[in-house]
Coordinates of C-alpha atoms and ligand atoms in Angstrom, one line a residue:
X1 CA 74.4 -80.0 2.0
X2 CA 77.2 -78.6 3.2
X3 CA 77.0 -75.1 5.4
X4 CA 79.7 -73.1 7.5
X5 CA 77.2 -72.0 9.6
X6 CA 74.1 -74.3 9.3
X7 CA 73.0 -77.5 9.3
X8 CA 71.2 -79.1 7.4
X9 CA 69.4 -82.5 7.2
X10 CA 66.1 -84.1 5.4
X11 CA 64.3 -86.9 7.2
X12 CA 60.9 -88.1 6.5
X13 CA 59.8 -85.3 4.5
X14 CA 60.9 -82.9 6.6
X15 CA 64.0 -80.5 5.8
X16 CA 65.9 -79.4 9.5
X17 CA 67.9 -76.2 9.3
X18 CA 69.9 -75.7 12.3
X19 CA 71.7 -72.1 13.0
X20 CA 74.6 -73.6 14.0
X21 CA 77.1 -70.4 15.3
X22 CA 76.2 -71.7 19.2
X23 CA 79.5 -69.6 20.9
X24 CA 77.5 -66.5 19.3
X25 CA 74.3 -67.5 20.5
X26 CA 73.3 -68.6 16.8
X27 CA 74.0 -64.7 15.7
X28 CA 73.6 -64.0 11.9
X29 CA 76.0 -62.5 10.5
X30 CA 76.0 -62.0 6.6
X31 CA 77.3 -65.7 5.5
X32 CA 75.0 -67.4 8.0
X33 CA 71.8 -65.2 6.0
X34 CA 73.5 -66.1 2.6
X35 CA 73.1 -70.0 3.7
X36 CA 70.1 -69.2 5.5
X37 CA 68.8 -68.3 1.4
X38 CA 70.6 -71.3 0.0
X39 CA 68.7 -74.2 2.5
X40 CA 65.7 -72.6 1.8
X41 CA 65.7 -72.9 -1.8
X42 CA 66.8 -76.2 -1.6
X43 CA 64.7 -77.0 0.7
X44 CA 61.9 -75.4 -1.7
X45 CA 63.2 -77.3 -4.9
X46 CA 63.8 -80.7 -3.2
X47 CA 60.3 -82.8 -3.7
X48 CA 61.1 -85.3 -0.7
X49 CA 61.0 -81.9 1.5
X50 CA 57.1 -81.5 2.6
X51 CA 57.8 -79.1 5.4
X52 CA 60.7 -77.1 6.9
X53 CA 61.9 -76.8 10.6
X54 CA 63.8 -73.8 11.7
X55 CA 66.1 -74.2 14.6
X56 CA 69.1 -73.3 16.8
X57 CA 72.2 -75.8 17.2
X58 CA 72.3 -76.3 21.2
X59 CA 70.1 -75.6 24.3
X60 CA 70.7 -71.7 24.8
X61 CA 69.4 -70.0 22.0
X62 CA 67.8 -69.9 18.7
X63 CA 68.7 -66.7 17.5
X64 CA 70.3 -64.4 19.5
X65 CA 69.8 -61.7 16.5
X66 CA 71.9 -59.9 14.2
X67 CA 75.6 -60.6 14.6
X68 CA 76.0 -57.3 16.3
X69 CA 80.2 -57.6 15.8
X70 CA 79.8 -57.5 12.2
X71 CA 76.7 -55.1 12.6
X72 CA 78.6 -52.4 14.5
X73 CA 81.1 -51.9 11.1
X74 CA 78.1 -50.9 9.2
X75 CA 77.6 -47.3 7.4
X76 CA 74.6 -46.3 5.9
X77 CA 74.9 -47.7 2.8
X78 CA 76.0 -51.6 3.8
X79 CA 73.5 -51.1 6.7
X80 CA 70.6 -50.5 4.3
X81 CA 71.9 -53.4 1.7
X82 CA 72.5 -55.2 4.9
X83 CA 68.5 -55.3 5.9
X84 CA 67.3 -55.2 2.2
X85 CA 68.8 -58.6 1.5
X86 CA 68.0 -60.1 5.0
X87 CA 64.1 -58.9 4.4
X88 CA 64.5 -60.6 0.8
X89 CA 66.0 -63.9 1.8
X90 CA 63.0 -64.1 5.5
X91 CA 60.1 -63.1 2.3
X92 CA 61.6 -66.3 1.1
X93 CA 61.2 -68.1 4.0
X94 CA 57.8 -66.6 4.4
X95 CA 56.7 -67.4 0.8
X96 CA 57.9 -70.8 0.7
X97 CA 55.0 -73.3 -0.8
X98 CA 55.8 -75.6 1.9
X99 CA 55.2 -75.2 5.7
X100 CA 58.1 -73.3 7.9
X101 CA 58.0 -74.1 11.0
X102 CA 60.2 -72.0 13.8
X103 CA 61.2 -74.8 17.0
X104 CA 62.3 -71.4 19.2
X105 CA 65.2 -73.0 21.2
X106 CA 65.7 -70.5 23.7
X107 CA 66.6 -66.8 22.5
X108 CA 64.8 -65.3 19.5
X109 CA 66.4 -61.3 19.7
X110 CA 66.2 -59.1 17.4
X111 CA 66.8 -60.5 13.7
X112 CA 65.8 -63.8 15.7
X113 CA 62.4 -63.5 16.4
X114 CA 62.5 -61.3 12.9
X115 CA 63.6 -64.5 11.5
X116 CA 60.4 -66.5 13.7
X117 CA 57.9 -64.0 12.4
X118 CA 59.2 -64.6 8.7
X119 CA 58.0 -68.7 9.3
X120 CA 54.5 -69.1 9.3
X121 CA 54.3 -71.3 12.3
X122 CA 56.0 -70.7 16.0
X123 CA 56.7 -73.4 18.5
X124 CA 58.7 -72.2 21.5
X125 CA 60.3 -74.1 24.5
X126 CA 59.4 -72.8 27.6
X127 CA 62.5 -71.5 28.6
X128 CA 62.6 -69.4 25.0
X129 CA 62.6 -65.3 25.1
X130 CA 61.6 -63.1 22.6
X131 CA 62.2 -59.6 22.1
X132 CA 63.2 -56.6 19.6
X133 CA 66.1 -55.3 21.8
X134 CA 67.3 -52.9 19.0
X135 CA 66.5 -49.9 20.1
X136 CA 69.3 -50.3 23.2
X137 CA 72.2 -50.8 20.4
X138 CA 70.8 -47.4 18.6
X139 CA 68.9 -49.2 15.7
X140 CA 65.5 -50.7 14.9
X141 CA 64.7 -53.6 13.5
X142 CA 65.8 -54.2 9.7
X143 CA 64.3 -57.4 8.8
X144 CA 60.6 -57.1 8.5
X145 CA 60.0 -57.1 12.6
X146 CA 58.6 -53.4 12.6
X147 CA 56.2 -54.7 10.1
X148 CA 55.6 -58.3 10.9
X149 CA 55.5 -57.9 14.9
X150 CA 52.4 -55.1 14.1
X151 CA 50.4 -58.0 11.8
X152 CA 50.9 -60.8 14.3
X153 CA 50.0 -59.3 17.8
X154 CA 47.8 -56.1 17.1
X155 CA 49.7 -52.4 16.8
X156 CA 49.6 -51.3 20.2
X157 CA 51.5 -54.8 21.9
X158 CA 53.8 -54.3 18.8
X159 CA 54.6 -50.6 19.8
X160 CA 55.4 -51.5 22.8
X161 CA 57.9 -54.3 22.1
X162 CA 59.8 -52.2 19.7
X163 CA 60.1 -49.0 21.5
X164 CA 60.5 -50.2 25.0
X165 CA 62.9 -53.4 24.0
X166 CA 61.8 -55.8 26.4
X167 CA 62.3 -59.0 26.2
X168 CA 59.2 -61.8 27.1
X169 CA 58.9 -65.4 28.0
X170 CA 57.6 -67.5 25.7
X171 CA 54.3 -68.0 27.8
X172 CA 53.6 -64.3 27.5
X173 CA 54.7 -64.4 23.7
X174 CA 51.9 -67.2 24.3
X175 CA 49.6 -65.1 25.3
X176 CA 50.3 -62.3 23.1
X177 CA 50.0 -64.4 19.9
X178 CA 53.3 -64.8 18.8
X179 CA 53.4 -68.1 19.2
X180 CA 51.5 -71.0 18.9
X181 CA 52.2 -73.3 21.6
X182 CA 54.9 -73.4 24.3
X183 CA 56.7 -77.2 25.1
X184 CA 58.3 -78.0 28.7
X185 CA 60.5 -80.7 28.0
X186 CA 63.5 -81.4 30.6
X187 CA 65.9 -83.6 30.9
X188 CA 65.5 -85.6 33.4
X189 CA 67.7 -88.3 35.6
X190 CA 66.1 -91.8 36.7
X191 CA 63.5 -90.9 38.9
X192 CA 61.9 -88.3 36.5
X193 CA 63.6 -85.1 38.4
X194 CA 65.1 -82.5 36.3
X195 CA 68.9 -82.1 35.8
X196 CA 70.1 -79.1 37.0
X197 CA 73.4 -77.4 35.5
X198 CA 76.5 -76.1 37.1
X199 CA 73.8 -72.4 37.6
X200 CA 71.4 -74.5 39.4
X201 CA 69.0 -74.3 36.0
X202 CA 67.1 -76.7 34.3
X203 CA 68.8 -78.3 31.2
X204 CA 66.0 -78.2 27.8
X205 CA 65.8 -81.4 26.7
X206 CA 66.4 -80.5 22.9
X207 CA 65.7 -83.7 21.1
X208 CA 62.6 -83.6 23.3
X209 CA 61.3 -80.6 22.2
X210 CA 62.0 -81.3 18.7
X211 CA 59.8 -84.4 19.0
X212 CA 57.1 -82.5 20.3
X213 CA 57.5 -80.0 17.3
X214 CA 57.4 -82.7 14.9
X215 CA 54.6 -84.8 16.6
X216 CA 52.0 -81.3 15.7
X217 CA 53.9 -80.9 12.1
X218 CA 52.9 -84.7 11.6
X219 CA 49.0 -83.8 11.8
X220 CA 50.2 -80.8 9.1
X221 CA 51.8 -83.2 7.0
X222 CA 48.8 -85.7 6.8
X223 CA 47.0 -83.3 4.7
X224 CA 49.7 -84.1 1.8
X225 CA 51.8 -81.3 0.7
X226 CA 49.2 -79.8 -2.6
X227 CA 46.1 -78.4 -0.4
X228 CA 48.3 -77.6 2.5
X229 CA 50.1 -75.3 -0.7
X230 CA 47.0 -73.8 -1.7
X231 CA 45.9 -72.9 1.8
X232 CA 49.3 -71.4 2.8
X233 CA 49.4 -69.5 -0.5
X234 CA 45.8 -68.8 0.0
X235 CA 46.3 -67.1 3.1
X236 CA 49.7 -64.9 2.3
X237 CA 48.5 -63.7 -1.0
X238 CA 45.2 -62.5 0.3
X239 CA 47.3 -60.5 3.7
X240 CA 48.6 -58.4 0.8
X241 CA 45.3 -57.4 -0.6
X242 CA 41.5 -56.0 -0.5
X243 CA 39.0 -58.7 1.0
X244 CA 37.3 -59.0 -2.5
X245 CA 40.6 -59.8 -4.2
X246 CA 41.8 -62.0 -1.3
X247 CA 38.3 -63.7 -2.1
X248 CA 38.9 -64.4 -6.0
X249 CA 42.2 -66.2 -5.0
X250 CA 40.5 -68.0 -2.2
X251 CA 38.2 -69.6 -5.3
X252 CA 40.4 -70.0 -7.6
X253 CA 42.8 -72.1 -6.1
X254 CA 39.4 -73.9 -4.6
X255 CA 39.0 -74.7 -8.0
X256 CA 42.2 -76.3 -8.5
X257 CA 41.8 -78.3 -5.6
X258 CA 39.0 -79.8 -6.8
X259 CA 40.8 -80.9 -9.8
X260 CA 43.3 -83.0 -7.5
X261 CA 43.1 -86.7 -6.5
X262 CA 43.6 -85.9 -3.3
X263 CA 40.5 -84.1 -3.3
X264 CA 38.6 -87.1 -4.8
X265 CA 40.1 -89.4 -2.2
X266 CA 39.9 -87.0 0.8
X267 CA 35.8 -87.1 0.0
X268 CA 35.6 -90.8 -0.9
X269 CA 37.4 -91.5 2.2
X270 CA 34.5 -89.4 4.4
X271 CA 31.5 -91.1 2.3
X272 CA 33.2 -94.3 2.9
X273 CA 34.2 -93.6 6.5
X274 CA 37.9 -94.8 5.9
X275 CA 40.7 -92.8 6.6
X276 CA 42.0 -90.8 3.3
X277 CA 45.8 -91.8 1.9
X278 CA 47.1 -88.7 0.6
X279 CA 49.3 -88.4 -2.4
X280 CA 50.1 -85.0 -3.2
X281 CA 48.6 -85.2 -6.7
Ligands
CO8_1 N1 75.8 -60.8 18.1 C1 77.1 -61.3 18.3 N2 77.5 -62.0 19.3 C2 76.5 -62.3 20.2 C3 75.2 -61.9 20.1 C4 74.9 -61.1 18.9 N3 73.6 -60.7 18.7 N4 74.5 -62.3 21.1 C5 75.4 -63.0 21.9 N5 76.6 -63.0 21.4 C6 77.8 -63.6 21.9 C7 78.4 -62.8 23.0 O1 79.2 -61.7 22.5 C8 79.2 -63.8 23.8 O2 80.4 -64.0 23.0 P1 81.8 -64.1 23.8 O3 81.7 -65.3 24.7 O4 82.8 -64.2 22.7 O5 81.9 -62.8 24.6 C9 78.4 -65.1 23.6 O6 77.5 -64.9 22.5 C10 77.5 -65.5 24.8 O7 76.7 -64.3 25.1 P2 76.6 -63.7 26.6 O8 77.9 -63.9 27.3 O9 76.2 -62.3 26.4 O10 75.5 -64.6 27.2 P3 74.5 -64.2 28.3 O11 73.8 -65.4 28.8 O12 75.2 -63.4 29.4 O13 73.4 -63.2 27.6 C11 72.0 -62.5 25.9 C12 72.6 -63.7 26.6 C13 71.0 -61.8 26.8 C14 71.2 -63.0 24.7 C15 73.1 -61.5 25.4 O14 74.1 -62.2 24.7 C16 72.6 -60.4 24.5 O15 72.0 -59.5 24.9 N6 72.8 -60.6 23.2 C17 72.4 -59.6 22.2 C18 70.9 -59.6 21.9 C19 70.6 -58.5 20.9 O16 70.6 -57.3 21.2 N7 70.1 -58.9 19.7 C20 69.7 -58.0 18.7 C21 70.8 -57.7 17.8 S1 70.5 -56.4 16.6 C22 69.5 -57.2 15.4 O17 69.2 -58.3 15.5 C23 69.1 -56.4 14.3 C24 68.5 -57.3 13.2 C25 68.2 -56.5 11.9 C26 69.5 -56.2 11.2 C27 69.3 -55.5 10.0 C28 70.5 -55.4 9.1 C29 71.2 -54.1 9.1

């Protein structure tokens, strides 16, 4: 497919979406969301596509948030349609029946560790930094961060983050919850040391941490793509409701499960003490 600002690529099951704007720091500005929507769906309609990686295009940044040029134009009217339409197209990401995962690259700001929150899984380089800077350009967040940041890390952390704007490293987001697991992958020259740039820094060795990503997203993908469905949509339907309705959803889609071949070869597999083939049926 086919993106101004993305790229997009399917390889063994997995669909890669890279934000690919990298003099901007990956921004978003309004065509970049539109095309954001478009992989997604394909990515959601395609049946080789078992899972979906989120990334940034270079070594710098994943998102570096809204594209505040195009941001600062807004009145009250486009800025409202602005943030209802990006909340629609992340509840897409979010509600996908397939696995997002988020590889944070380096800066998720504002609308980009909005856009990390919407995926259901974080990974983060080391070098990656997160934050809801908003409140320094005179705004708040507008898609989904004052609500999703609250859910993920507890109100009081949340508070903090969006009314002081600081930004963290990704082994406090770590520690905080926001992510899952932080990589440390260099590049390095012959004898193993790290590369240092013209600044003196360490280079992120981005294919590396891409591996990495995909290694854990293999384990994921093992499960085959229909019970990993049902425990995804499991889990989000049930956020949105009482613990007694969350409940009845929980058993009814145990109930389809059951009704699956991969459930009769999951269980064989343990009687027989062999290792399950999944199908997806
Ligand atoms: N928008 C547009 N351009 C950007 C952005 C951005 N968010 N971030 C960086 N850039 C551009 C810079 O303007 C610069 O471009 P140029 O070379 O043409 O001047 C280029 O990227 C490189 O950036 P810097 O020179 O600033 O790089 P530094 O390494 O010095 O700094 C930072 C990196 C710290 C990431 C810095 O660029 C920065 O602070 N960026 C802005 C971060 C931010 O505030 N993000 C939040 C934006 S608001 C938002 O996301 C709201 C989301 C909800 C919107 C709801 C719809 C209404």
């Amino acid at each position: 497919m086919d993106f101004n600002n993305l790229l997009y690529e399917v390889a063994d099951n997995i669909a890669t979406i890279k934000i690919n704007r990298p003099k901007a720091l990956n921004a978003l500005n309004a065509e970049t969301v539109n095309e954001l929507y478009s992989a997604i769906r394909s990515a959601g309609f395609d049946d080789d596509v078992h899972a979906v990686i989120i990334t940034g295009e270079g070594n710098r940044s994943f998102v570096a948030g809204a594209d505040i040029k195009e941001l600062a134009t807004n009145g009250p009217i486009e800025g409202k349609d602005f943030a209802v339409r990006g909340q629609r197209i992340f509840n897409a990401i979010s509600m996908l029946k397939k696995p997002v995962i988020a590889a944070i690259n380096g800066f998720a700001l504002g609308g980009g560790c909005e856009l990390a929150m919407a995926c259901h899984i974080r990974y983060a380089h080391t070098s990656a930094k997160f934050g809801q800077p908003e409140v320094g350009l005179g705004i708040i967040p507008g898609y989904g961060g004052t609500q999703r940041l609250p859910r993920l890390i507890g109100m009081g952390l949340a508070l903090e983050l969006l009314i002081s704007g600081e930004i963290i490293s990704a082994q406090r987001a770590y520690e905080l919850g926001l992510v899952n697991a932080v990589f440390d992958s260099w590049v390095v020259d012959d004898n193993g040391e790290p590369v240092l740039n013209e600044k003196g820094r360490k280079t992120m060795d981005v294919e590396g941490f891409l591996a990495e990503v995909k290694k854990k997203l293999s384990v994921i993908l093992s499960h085959g793509p229909v019970v990993v469905r049902f425990a995804l949509e499991a889990a989000r339907r049930g956020a949105s409701c009482s613990l007694d309705e969350g409940q009845r959803i929980e058993a009814d889609l145990f109930g389809l499960a059951c009704t699956t071949d991969d459930f009769k070869e999951g269980t064989s597999a343990f009687i027989e003490k062999r290792k399950a083939e999944f199908k997806g049926k």
